[in-house]
Amino acid sequence: MSGSAYPRVFVRRVVVENFKSIRCLELELEPGVNLLVGPNGGGKTNLLEALYFLYKSLVEDAGKIPYVPHSPRYWSPLDLIYMRDPSSRVAVGLGLEYYFVLGEKIYRLDAMFKTVFAYDGGLDTLVPVAYDVWLGSDTRFSFSPDGVSISIEKNLFEEVVSTSDSGKELSEKYVLEGKYYVFRAPWTTSLPKPFLLTNLLIIGESASQCIRDDLCVLRDSIAVVKGVELPYIVKTREAGNGRGLVLLEEGKVRITAPPGLKDLLSIIGRVLEGFLLLRHPDVIAISEPRPFTGEARLNDRATNLAPVLLALQGRRGGFPPRISRALGELFPGLSFRLESRFGRVVLVGEEDGLELPPSNIPDGAVKLLAILTAVELRPSLLLIDEVENSMHARMLEYVVDELNSLDIPVIVATHSPVVVDLVGPERTIIVYKKHGEGTVAERIRDPGELSRRLRELGLSFSDYVFYKKTYEL
């Protein structure tokens, strides 16, 4: 992220509950590759699909009628619920690091966004029924079809009330309930159904009073909640140079206050829009001419690779250098061009000046092109299932190096010993099913010590994963 414009958001954690084989799973993410490995049927792909379902339900299918984000991949929404129990609620959450500049320092606001889904028998689909947003561990928003509630941790609330000009306004609106002061307000107008995230983007501009650099009271106007301002507290912390961030150069735009609720919900929406899942490309479909619609998003089987590349090429003024470099190193003499006629576009290959029919283009070259195109689209979270398909060891090494150079998290599922050895124990997560608990995910304990022991024994990390760890499970 060095030198990047602000604000910046990093997806640092994912939480999944009651989705397929996953009863409850939480995973911390790092920039670059986060590798999922484990037995067949352990739930690696289910974790990727839970995150993709969040994108489909809140972005891709948000405006569609009927609202069936489980379709067409699943016949029934019950296929997505743990133990197919229609009374269980599916939840998918994202832990976010939000970075902004205040004065001459970088600050970080930790936020958690969680969507809860319930089975609707009348519509025969899963619908969102609640959204929770945590700002740090002190302030929480809960949105439901009934209204909004805000909870602020008792000690923080009382500190601000006693030291802030906003104290009187806060004390008049909040009631102490256990360890939290709570404010509740119903919607004063009916909201569209299903209860989508876009329904919440009705919050007016916020105002703030900063008590200290790291502590502000914000006031948001929500037009359909009693027509009043909702005061709440935002607590941030100085970030230093976390995630490789540096202060902006002179003359760049600077953020001068923490985000208001409207800003934060918009940011969450943009993060969701940036989710991208890539399965093994459908090489046959990719070789066929496709309508050019100007689309800028690669679908999960990359069947729209040609039109997406054409749009990308138009925005960048040519093939992205990242792609040209990779082809030159891994496929010397092979190049691609895009031909567009009558509103349709097709990917054409050439090798040493000889045009290749689509069926003669190496599958590995198409897979490489799809992965690097996905990277060039600058997703907020990149999900890749079975990255090793159609790729030899040298290509896998190149791709892993490219993915590890990114400042976004990339979650990769694999069965390949080559990929496991390339990634190493620091970035590997063992995924398996535990009796009575569903899918669990475990990082390697003390990866440095494990690497030392394996070197002494003359074993590779993949030997440990596939011949010891897997059999232990």
Tab-separated table of C-alpha atoms in Angstrom:
chain	number	residue	atom	x	y	z
A	1	MET	CA	0.000	0.000	0.000
A	2	SER	CA	3.012	2.242	0.104
A	3	GLY	CA	2.299	5.565	-1.558
A	4	SER	CA	-1.376	4.725	-2.017
A	5	ALA	CA	-4.152	7.292	-1.827
A	6	TYR	CA	-6.245	7.470	1.323
A	7	PRO	CA	-8.469	6.265	2.764
A	8	ARG	CA	-7.390	2.623	2.442
A	9	VAL	CA	-9.221	-0.493	3.586
A	10	PHE	CA	-7.752	-3.933	4.200
A	11	VAL	CA	-9.873	-7.072	4.759
A	12	ARG	CA	-8.093	-8.534	7.774
A	13	ARG	CA	-10.568	-11.195	8.949
A	14	VAL	CA	-13.441	-13.314	7.710
A	15	VAL	CA	-16.083	-14.941	9.904
A	16	VAL	CA	-18.535	-17.563	8.633
A	17	GLU	CA	-21.366	-19.198	10.571
A	18	ASN	CA	-23.795	-21.978	9.567
A	19	PHE	CA	-22.778	-22.031	5.905
A	20	LYS	CA	-22.728	-25.513	4.340
A	21	SER	CA	-20.136	-27.560	6.295
A	22	ILE	CA	-19.043	-24.532	8.356
A	23	ARG	CA	-20.636	-24.186	11.760
A	24	CYS	CA	-18.401	-21.370	13.014
A	25	LEU	CA	-15.066	-20.360	11.489
A	26	GLU	CA	-12.876	-17.287	11.890
A	27	LEU	CA	-9.768	-16.638	9.838
A	28	GLU	CA	-7.167	-13.873	10.063
A	29	LEU	CA	-5.794	-12.775	6.683
A	30	GLU	CA	-2.442	-11.421	5.553
A	31	PRO	CA	-1.543	-9.544	2.347
A	32	GLY	CA	-0.699	-11.964	-0.443
A	33	VAL	CA	-1.424	-15.689	-0.366
A	34	ASN	CA	-3.450	-17.265	2.433
A	35	LEU	CA	-3.328	-20.933	1.434
A	36	LEU	CA	-6.114	-23.391	2.266
A	37	VAL	CA	-5.072	-27.045	2.181
A	38	GLY	CA	-6.644	-30.188	3.572
A	39	PRO	CA	-8.558	-33.372	2.765
A	40	ASN	CA	-11.207	-33.554	0.072
A	41	GLY	CA	-14.568	-32.510	1.477
A	42	GLY	CA	-12.946	-30.635	4.340
A	43	GLY	CA	-14.588	-27.322	3.438
A	44	LYS	CA	-11.907	-25.310	1.617
A	45	THR	CA	-14.183	-24.409	-1.278
A	46	ASN	CA	-17.087	-23.779	1.116
A	47	LEU	CA	-15.125	-20.947	2.732
A	48	LEU	CA	-14.546	-19.351	-0.672
A	49	GLU	CA	-18.192	-19.797	-1.588
A	50	ALA	CA	-19.406	-18.227	1.656
A	51	LEU	CA	-17.545	-15.034	0.771
A	52	TYR	CA	-18.755	-15.187	-2.819
A	53	PHE	CA	-22.311	-15.664	-1.560
A	54	LEU	CA	-21.954	-12.464	0.464
A	55	TYR	CA	-20.986	-10.644	-2.739
A	56	LYS	CA	-23.820	-12.209	-4.742
A	57	SER	CA	-26.486	-11.533	-2.131
A	58	LEU	CA	-25.542	-7.905	-1.402
A	59	VAL	CA	-24.165	-6.784	-4.776
A	60	GLU	CA	-24.744	-8.915	-7.861
A	61	ASP	CA	-28.267	-10.093	-7.031
A	62	ALA	CA	-29.309	-7.123	-4.880
A	63	GLY	CA	-31.591	-5.619	-7.520
A	64	LYS	CA	-32.877	-8.825	-9.091
A	65	ILE	CA	-36.419	-10.148	-8.917
A	66	PRO	CA	-36.839	-12.874	-7.803
A	67	TYR	CA	-34.085	-12.503	-5.222
A	68	VAL	CA	-32.372	-15.903	-5.305
A	69	PRO	CA	-28.634	-15.421	-4.701
A	70	HIS	CA	-28.182	-19.191	-4.279
A	71	SER	CA	-29.166	-19.722	-7.929
A	72	PRO	CA	-28.082	-21.195	-10.319
A	73	ARG	CA	-25.310	-23.080	-8.523
A	74	TYR	CA	-27.606	-24.570	-5.861
A	75	TRP	CA	-31.027	-26.076	-6.366
A	76	SER	CA	-32.267	-25.040	-2.948
A	77	PRO	CA	-31.245	-22.348	-0.443
A	78	LEU	CA	-31.235	-25.099	2.181
A	79	ASP	CA	-28.115	-26.450	0.453
A	80	LEU	CA	-26.283	-23.427	1.885
A	81	ILE	CA	-27.348	-23.917	5.516
A	82	TYR	CA	-25.390	-26.003	7.990
A	83	MET	CA	-27.129	-29.389	8.398
A	84	ARG	CA	-29.840	-28.027	6.058
A	85	ASP	CA	-31.629	-26.667	9.141
A	86	PRO	CA	-34.077	-23.939	7.996
A	87	SER	CA	-34.158	-22.462	11.515
A	88	SER	CA	-30.410	-21.762	11.504
A	89	ARG	CA	-29.152	-18.341	10.516
A	90	VAL	CA	-26.245	-18.002	8.133
A	91	ALA	CA	-23.810	-15.185	8.915
A	92	VAL	CA	-20.777	-13.863	7.050
A	93	GLY	CA	-18.576	-11.171	8.570
A	94	LEU	CA	-15.594	-9.079	7.495
A	95	GLY	CA	-13.010	-7.518	9.765
A	96	LEU	CA	-11.707	-4.329	8.162
A	97	GLU	CA	-8.743	-2.064	8.833
A	98	TYR	CA	-9.596	1.469	7.736
A	99	TYR	CA	-6.605	3.818	7.417
A	100	PHE	CA	-6.822	7.597	7.222
A	101	VAL	CA	-4.518	10.568	7.758
A	102	LEU	CA	-5.143	13.131	10.491
A	103	GLY	CA	-2.561	15.908	10.641
A	104	GLU	CA	0.814	14.276	10.142
A	105	LYS	CA	-0.101	10.815	11.390
A	106	ILE	CA	-1.791	7.719	10.023
A	107	TYR	CA	-4.706	6.422	12.093
A	108	ARG	CA	-6.486	3.107	11.939
A	109	LEU	CA	-10.111	2.351	12.680
A	110	ASP	CA	-10.906	-1.332	13.175
A	111	ALA	CA	-14.380	-2.176	11.933
A	112	MET	CA	-16.376	-5.388	11.712
A	113	PHE	CA	-19.274	-5.837	9.309
A	114	LYS	CA	-21.555	-8.844	9.655
A	115	THR	CA	-24.611	-9.854	7.637
A	116	VAL	CA	-27.148	-12.339	9.016
A	117	PHE	CA	-29.330	-14.354	6.625
A	118	ALA	CA	-32.479	-16.342	7.409
A	119	TYR	CA	-34.469	-18.799	5.341
A	120	ASP	CA	-37.725	-17.327	4.017
A	121	GLY	CA	-40.105	-20.210	3.294
A	122	GLY	CA	-42.544	-18.044	1.362
A	123	LEU	CA	-39.882	-16.803	-1.032
A	124	ASP	CA	-37.868	-20.051	-0.803
A	125	THR	CA	-34.616	-18.158	-0.522
A	126	LEU	CA	-32.124	-16.811	1.993
A	127	VAL	CA	-32.696	-13.154	2.808
A	128	PRO	CA	-30.605	-10.728	4.884
A	129	VAL	CA	-32.368	-9.927	8.145
A	130	ALA	CA	-29.728	-7.962	10.077
A	131	TYR	CA	-26.478	-6.055	9.704
A	132	ASP	CA	-24.066	-5.434	12.545
A	133	VAL	CA	-21.234	-2.897	12.339
A	134	TRP	CA	-18.626	-2.669	15.108
A	135	LEU	CA	-16.294	0.320	15.345
A	136	GLY	CA	-13.415	-1.084	17.340
A	137	SER	CA	-14.646	-3.013	20.362
A	138	ASP	CA	-16.474	-0.038	21.859
A	139	THR	CA	-19.283	1.020	19.497
A	140	ARG	CA	-21.753	-1.224	17.697
A	141	PHE	CA	-24.572	-0.518	15.239
A	142	SER	CA	-27.332	-3.060	14.660
A	143	PHE	CA	-29.666	-2.616	11.694
A	144	SER	CA	-32.780	-4.727	11.257
A	145	PRO	CA	-36.119	-4.249	9.485
A	146	ASP	CA	-37.424	-2.863	12.809
A	147	GLY	CA	-34.899	-0.053	13.163
A	148	VAL	CA	-31.403	0.810	14.324
A	149	SER	CA	-29.684	0.475	17.684
A	150	ILE	CA	-26.330	1.859	18.815
A	151	SER	CA	-24.403	0.424	21.774
A	152	ILE	CA	-21.395	2.172	23.332
A	153	GLU	CA	-19.150	0.597	25.951
A	154	LYS	CA	-19.880	2.032	29.427
A	155	ASN	CA	-16.417	3.358	30.372
A	156	LEU	CA	-15.858	5.023	27.003
A	157	PHE	CA	-19.333	6.576	27.056
A	158	GLU	CA	-18.894	8.023	30.532
A	159	GLU	CA	-15.417	9.352	29.674
A	160	VAL	CA	-16.777	11.222	26.665
A	161	VAL	CA	-19.899	12.472	28.455
A	162	SER	CA	-17.757	13.959	31.215
A	163	THR	CA	-15.219	15.649	28.899
A	164	SER	CA	-17.120	16.549	25.735
A	165	ASP	CA	-19.497	19.304	24.665
A	166	SER	CA	-21.533	16.472	23.135
A	167	GLY	CA	-21.970	14.847	26.549
A	168	LYS	CA	-25.421	16.281	27.211
A	169	GLU	CA	-26.715	15.174	23.796
A	170	LEU	CA	-25.334	11.685	24.331
A	171	SER	CA	-26.716	11.339	27.863
A	172	GLU	CA	-30.201	12.370	26.722
A	173	LYS	CA	-30.392	9.706	24.017
A	174	TYR	CA	-28.697	6.670	25.605
A	175	VAL	CA	-29.834	4.327	28.380
A	176	LEU	CA	-27.486	2.116	30.398
A	177	GLU	CA	-28.095	-1.581	29.783
A	178	GLY	CA	-25.520	-3.764	31.517
A	179	LYS	CA	-22.034	-2.887	30.217
A	180	TYR	CA	-23.321	-0.691	27.367
A	181	TYR	CA	-25.232	2.516	26.860
A	182	VAL	CA	-27.838	1.885	24.171
A	183	PHE	CA	-29.883	4.080	21.834
A	184	ARG	CA	-32.750	2.618	19.750
A	185	ALA	CA	-34.905	4.137	17.046
A	186	PRO	CA	-37.493	2.593	14.725
A	187	TRP	CA	-37.749	3.350	11.027
A	188	THR	CA	-40.521	5.851	10.389
A	189	THR	CA	-41.192	4.531	6.901
A	190	SER	CA	-41.348	1.026	5.471
A	191	LEU	CA	-38.162	-0.226	3.834
A	192	PRO	CA	-38.062	-2.275	0.634
A	193	LYS	CA	-37.875	-6.046	0.914
A	194	PRO	CA	-35.591	-7.918	1.089
A	195	PHE	CA	-33.669	-5.843	3.640
A	196	LEU	CA	-30.567	-5.069	1.547
A	197	LEU	CA	-27.461	-3.078	2.370
A	198	THR	CA	-28.433	-0.504	-0.257
A	199	ASN	CA	-31.519	0.284	1.883
A	200	LEU	CA	-29.173	1.698	4.519
A	201	LEU	CA	-27.354	4.117	2.251
A	202	ILE	CA	-29.842	6.835	3.168
A	203	ILE	CA	-27.739	8.398	5.862
A	204	GLY	CA	-27.058	12.110	5.574
A	205	GLU	CA	-23.788	13.951	5.993
A	206	SER	CA	-22.054	13.579	9.340
A	207	ALA	CA	-20.552	16.213	11.605
A	208	SER	CA	-17.854	15.561	14.158
A	209	GLN	CA	-16.288	16.982	17.282
A	210	CYS	CA	-12.841	15.507	17.951
A	211	ILE	CA	-11.968	15.477	21.642
A	212	ARG	CA	-8.513	14.072	20.935
A	213	ASP	CA	-6.808	12.955	17.738
A	214	ASP	CA	-7.974	9.401	18.411
A	215	LEU	CA	-11.439	10.078	19.860
A	216	CYS	CA	-14.355	11.801	18.107
A	217	VAL	CA	-18.092	12.151	18.577
A	218	LEU	CA	-19.879	11.882	15.229
A	219	ARG	CA	-23.458	12.844	14.432
A	220	ASP	CA	-25.235	11.274	11.475
A	221	SER	CA	-28.649	12.260	10.108
A	222	ILE	CA	-30.774	9.254	9.178
A	223	ALA	CA	-33.816	10.594	7.379
A	224	VAL	CA	-36.123	7.692	8.165
A	225	VAL	CA	-35.209	7.261	11.828
A	226	LYS	CA	-37.310	9.877	13.625
A	227	GLY	CA	-35.625	12.549	11.492
A	228	VAL	CA	-32.995	13.160	14.185
A	229	GLU	CA	-29.233	13.088	14.427
A	230	LEU	CA	-27.691	10.016	16.012
A	231	PRO	CA	-24.604	10.866	18.051
A	232	TYR	CA	-22.086	8.076	18.580
A	233	ILE	CA	-18.416	7.649	19.450
A	234	VAL	CA	-15.532	6.643	17.198
A	235	LYS	CA	-12.249	5.590	18.780
A	236	THR	CA	-9.201	5.093	16.554
A	237	ARG	CA	-5.537	4.377	17.145
A	238	GLU	CA	-2.322	5.542	15.588
A	239	ALA	CA	-1.234	3.053	12.923
A	240	GLY	CA	2.445	3.879	12.427
A	241	ASN	CA	3.431	2.192	9.198
A	242	GLY	CA	1.201	-0.859	9.537
A	243	ARG	CA	0.569	-2.820	6.322
A	244	GLY	CA	3.426	-0.885	4.706
A	245	LEU	CA	1.526	2.399	4.751
A	246	VAL	CA	3.401	5.685	4.540
A	247	LEU	CA	2.273	9.285	4.884
A	248	LEU	CA	1.042	10.918	1.740
A	249	GLU	CA	3.354	13.130	-0.247
A	250	GLU	CA	2.867	16.881	-0.002
A	251	GLY	CA	-0.057	18.092	-2.079
A	252	LYS	CA	-2.103	14.897	-1.793
A	253	VAL	CA	-5.644	14.997	-0.413
A	254	ARG	CA	-5.750	14.150	3.283
A	255	ILE	CA	-8.544	12.744	5.391
A	256	THR	CA	-9.079	15.010	8.388
A	257	ALA	CA	-11.528	12.988	10.494
A	258	PRO	CA	-12.712	9.382	10.973
A	259	PRO	CA	-15.435	8.223	8.578
A	260	GLY	CA	-19.078	8.894	9.369
A	261	LEU	CA	-21.569	6.047	9.228
A	262	LYS	CA	-22.641	6.899	5.684
A	263	ASP	CA	-18.998	6.867	4.571
A	264	LEU	CA	-18.353	3.601	6.365
A	265	LEU	CA	-21.360	1.824	4.822
A	266	SER	CA	-20.339	3.106	1.387
A	267	ILE	CA	-16.822	1.818	1.976
A	268	ILE	CA	-18.190	-1.587	2.986
A	269	GLY	CA	-20.256	-1.619	-0.209
A	270	ARG	CA	-17.166	-0.883	-2.307
A	271	VAL	CA	-15.203	-3.606	-0.519
A	272	LEU	CA	-17.962	-6.117	-1.324
A	273	GLU	CA	-18.066	-4.992	-4.953
A	274	GLY	CA	-14.350	-5.778	-5.131
A	275	PHE	CA	-14.697	-9.471	-4.168
A	276	LEU	CA	-13.619	-11.740	-7.023
A	277	LEU	CA	-13.796	-15.549	-7.147
A	278	LEU	CA	-11.926	-17.470	-9.852
A	279	ARG	CA	-12.485	-21.182	-10.384
A	280	HIS	CA	-10.771	-23.201	-13.114
A	281	PRO	CA	-11.492	-21.316	-16.375
A	282	ASP	CA	-13.933	-22.768	-18.896
A	283	VAL	CA	-11.413	-22.889	-21.741
A	284	ILE	CA	-13.944	-23.918	-24.402
A	285	ALA	CA	-16.330	-21.068	-23.567
A	286	ILE	CA	-13.446	-18.588	-23.432
A	287	SER	CA	-12.429	-19.515	-26.999
A	288	GLU	CA	-15.841	-18.522	-28.389
A	289	PRO	CA	-16.719	-14.954	-29.477
A	290	ARG	CA	-18.504	-13.085	-26.696
A	291	PRO	CA	-20.731	-9.991	-26.798
A	292	PHE	CA	-18.825	-6.876	-25.830
A	293	THR	CA	-20.765	-5.024	-23.150
A	294	GLY	CA	-17.962	-3.031	-21.564
A	295	GLU	CA	-18.066	-5.228	-18.470
A	296	ALA	CA	-15.221	-4.714	-16.025
A	297	ARG	CA	-15.696	-7.773	-13.818
A	298	LEU	CA	-14.434	-11.290	-14.487
A	299	ASN	CA	-16.952	-14.036	-13.730
A	300	ASP	CA	-15.951	-17.077	-11.704
A	301	ARG	CA	-15.216	-19.302	-14.746
A	302	ALA	CA	-13.643	-16.422	-16.711
A	303	THR	CA	-15.929	-17.068	-19.682
A	304	ASN	CA	-16.036	-13.291	-20.255
A	305	LEU	CA	-12.244	-13.014	-20.306
A	306	ALA	CA	-12.085	-11.514	-23.819
A	307	PRO	CA	-14.583	-8.643	-23.265
A	308	VAL	CA	-13.114	-7.870	-19.832
A	309	LEU	CA	-9.608	-7.761	-21.329
A	310	LEU	CA	-10.833	-5.489	-24.116
A	311	ALA	CA	-12.360	-3.078	-21.598
A	312	LEU	CA	-9.205	-3.239	-19.486
A	313	GLN	CA	-7.025	-2.637	-22.527
A	314	GLY	CA	-9.122	0.391	-23.441
A	315	ARG	CA	-8.744	1.900	-19.984
A	316	ARG	CA	-4.999	1.201	-19.793
A	317	GLY	CA	-4.092	1.981	-23.404
A	318	GLY	CA	-2.875	-1.533	-24.192
A	319	PHE	CA	-2.230	-4.937	-22.627
A	320	PRO	CA	-1.196	-4.522	-18.974
A	321	PRO	CA	2.602	-4.882	-18.620
A	322	ARG	CA	2.122	-7.506	-15.892
A	323	ILE	CA	0.472	-9.816	-18.433
A	324	SER	CA	2.979	-9.125	-21.205
A	325	ARG	CA	5.903	-9.857	-18.858
A	326	ALA	CA	4.404	-13.138	-17.686
A	327	LEU	CA	3.725	-14.366	-21.223
A	328	GLY	CA	7.232	-13.400	-22.319
A	329	GLU	CA	8.815	-15.347	-19.476
A	330	LEU	CA	6.576	-18.411	-19.350
A	331	PHE	CA	5.449	-18.721	-22.988
A	332	PRO	CA	8.217	-17.262	-25.202
A	333	GLY	CA	6.883	-16.548	-28.677
A	334	LEU	CA	3.229	-16.715	-27.589
A	335	SER	CA	1.112	-13.574	-27.702
A	336	PHE	CA	-2.565	-12.688	-27.613
A	337	ARG	CA	-4.674	-10.132	-29.384
A	338	LEU	CA	-8.345	-9.296	-29.255
A	339	GLU	CA	-10.494	-9.227	-32.378
A	340	SER	CA	-13.804	-7.400	-32.250
A	341	ARG	CA	-16.476	-7.562	-34.955
A	342	PHE	CA	-20.198	-6.903	-34.946
A	343	GLY	CA	-20.253	-6.230	-31.213
A	344	ARG	CA	-18.489	-9.485	-30.352
A	345	VAL	CA	-14.925	-10.043	-29.212
A	346	VAL	CA	-12.689	-13.128	-29.255
A	347	LEU	CA	-9.249	-13.943	-27.873
A	348	VAL	CA	-6.776	-14.901	-30.618
A	349	GLY	CA	-3.363	-16.454	-29.980
A	350	GLU	CA	-0.196	-16.292	-32.060
A	351	GLU	CA	2.965	-18.343	-31.646
A	352	ASP	CA	6.064	-17.203	-33.544
A	353	GLY	CA	3.838	-15.354	-35.999
A	354	LEU	CA	1.525	-18.335	-36.622
A	355	GLU	CA	-2.116	-17.816	-35.666
A	356	LEU	CA	-3.420	-20.474	-33.318
A	357	PRO	CA	-6.989	-21.729	-33.488
A	358	PRO	CA	-8.666	-21.267	-30.103
A	359	SER	CA	-8.532	-25.017	-29.488
A	360	ASN	CA	-4.727	-24.957	-29.881
A	361	ILE	CA	-4.065	-22.278	-27.259
A	362	PRO	CA	-2.453	-23.971	-24.224
A	363	ASP	CA	-4.865	-24.311	-21.321
A	364	GLY	CA	-2.140	-23.164	-18.954
A	365	ALA	CA	-1.726	-19.923	-20.903
A	366	VAL	CA	-5.459	-19.249	-20.628
A	367	LYS	CA	-5.372	-19.994	-16.867
A	368	LEU	CA	-2.406	-17.649	-16.429
A	369	LEU	CA	-4.176	-14.945	-18.424
A	370	ALA	CA	-7.322	-15.311	-16.300
A	371	ILE	CA	-5.443	-15.062	-12.975
A	372	LEU	CA	-3.383	-12.043	-14.011
A	373	THR	CA	-6.459	-10.330	-15.462
A	374	ALA	CA	-8.185	-10.862	-12.111
A	375	VAL	CA	-5.186	-9.242	-10.398
A	376	GLU	CA	-5.269	-6.293	-12.815
A	377	LEU	CA	-8.904	-5.642	-11.887
A	378	ARG	CA	-7.608	-4.678	-8.432
A	379	PRO	CA	-10.068	-6.625	-6.270
A	380	SER	CA	-10.420	-5.982	-2.549
A	381	LEU	CA	-10.322	-9.748	-1.910
A	382	LEU	CA	-9.252	-12.357	-4.475
A	383	LEU	CA	-10.436	-15.973	-4.090
A	384	ILE	CA	-8.869	-18.714	-6.242
A	385	ASP	CA	-10.017	-22.336	-6.160
A	386	GLU	CA	-7.643	-25.121	-7.262
A	387	VAL	CA	-4.988	-22.747	-8.547
A	388	GLU	CA	-2.780	-25.648	-9.720
A	389	ASN	CA	-5.061	-26.935	-12.498
A	390	SER	CA	-3.365	-26.779	-15.944
A	391	MET	CA	-0.225	-25.175	-14.501
A	392	HIS	CA	3.255	-26.721	-14.229
A	393	ALA	CA	5.659	-26.025	-11.345
A	394	ARG	CA	7.443	-23.061	-12.981
A	395	MET	CA	4.132	-21.338	-13.713
A	396	LEU	CA	2.916	-21.968	-10.187
A	397	GLU	CA	6.093	-20.424	-8.787
A	398	TYR	CA	5.585	-17.350	-10.946
A	399	VAL	CA	1.917	-17.008	-9.984
A	400	VAL	CA	2.582	-17.462	-6.249
A	401	ASP	CA	5.282	-14.763	-6.418
A	402	GLU	CA	2.849	-12.415	-8.182
A	403	LEU	CA	0.089	-13.040	-5.660
A	404	ASN	CA	2.459	-12.614	-2.719
A	405	SER	CA	3.500	-9.214	-4.062
A	406	LEU	CA	-0.045	-7.863	-3.723
A	407	ASP	CA	-1.214	-5.636	-0.861
A	408	ILE	CA	-4.608	-7.360	-0.719
A	409	PRO	CA	-5.427	-10.762	0.798
A	410	VAL	CA	-5.653	-13.648	-1.670
A	411	ILE	CA	-7.308	-16.833	-0.404
A	412	VAL	CA	-6.142	-19.818	-2.452
A	413	ALA	CA	-7.393	-23.417	-2.151
A	414	THR	CA	-5.132	-26.221	-3.365
A	415	HIS	CA	-4.361	-29.940	-3.341
A	416	SER	CA	-0.922	-29.417	-4.850
A	417	PRO	CA	2.291	-30.287	-2.934
A	418	VAL	CA	4.121	-27.882	-5.249
A	419	VAL	CA	1.949	-24.948	-4.160
A	420	VAL	CA	2.253	-25.939	-0.482
A	421	ASP	CA	6.057	-25.945	-0.693
A	422	LEU	CA	6.108	-22.641	-2.580
A	423	VAL	CA	3.880	-20.916	-0.021
A	424	GLY	CA	5.430	-22.418	3.116
A	425	PRO	CA	4.087	-22.886	6.664
A	426	GLU	CA	3.729	-19.171	7.542
A	427	ARG	CA	0.931	-18.685	5.019
A	428	THR	CA	-0.693	-22.133	5.123
A	429	ILE	CA	-4.025	-22.914	6.795
A	430	ILE	CA	-5.095	-26.515	7.385
A	431	VAL	CA	-8.827	-26.955	6.715
A	432	TYR	CA	-10.678	-30.091	7.781
A	433	LYS	CA	-13.915	-31.334	9.336
A	434	LYS	CA	-14.075	-32.000	13.058
A	435	HIS	CA	-16.777	-34.303	14.363
A	436	GLY	CA	-19.646	-32.287	15.800
A	437	GLU	CA	-18.004	-28.959	14.927
A	438	GLY	CA	-18.038	-28.899	11.123
A	439	THR	CA	-15.208	-27.315	9.159
A	440	VAL	CA	-12.354	-25.795	11.144
A	441	ALA	CA	-9.295	-23.882	9.962
A	442	GLU	CA	-5.942	-23.906	11.770
A	443	ARG	CA	-2.742	-22.061	11.008
A	444	ILE	CA	0.554	-23.850	11.578
A	445	ARG	CA	1.790	-23.407	15.137
A	446	ASP	CA	5.346	-22.085	15.343
A	447	PRO	CA	6.069	-22.277	11.590
A	448	GLY	CA	9.731	-21.349	12.139
A	449	GLU	CA	10.339	-24.291	14.445
A	450	LEU	CA	8.480	-26.638	12.092
A	451	SER	CA	10.645	-25.529	9.147
A	452	ARG	CA	13.800	-26.146	11.200
A	453	ARG	CA	12.689	-29.658	12.187
A	454	LEU	CA	11.748	-30.558	8.624
A	455	ARG	CA	15.155	-29.405	7.338
A	456	GLU	CA	16.877	-31.600	9.931
A	457	LEU	CA	14.779	-34.570	8.814
A	458	GLY	CA	15.288	-33.850	5.125
A	459	LEU	CA	11.544	-33.544	4.555
A	460	SER	CA	9.548	-30.975	2.641
A	461	PHE	CA	6.681	-29.035	4.135
A	462	SER	CA	4.276	-30.773	1.729
A	463	ASP	CA	5.446	-34.165	3.127
A	464	TYR	CA	4.341	-32.963	6.556
A	465	VAL	CA	1.006	-31.620	5.297
A	466	PHE	CA	-0.032	-34.523	3.078
A	467	TYR	CA	1.560	-37.529	4.808
A	468	LYS	CA	1.485	-36.599	8.480
A	469	LYS	CA	-0.932	-33.788	9.175
A	470	THR	CA	-3.651	-35.082	6.842
A	471	TYR	CA	-3.501	-38.593	8.297
A	472	GLU	CA	-3.725	-37.162	11.817
A	473	LEU	CA	-7.039	-35.583	10.839
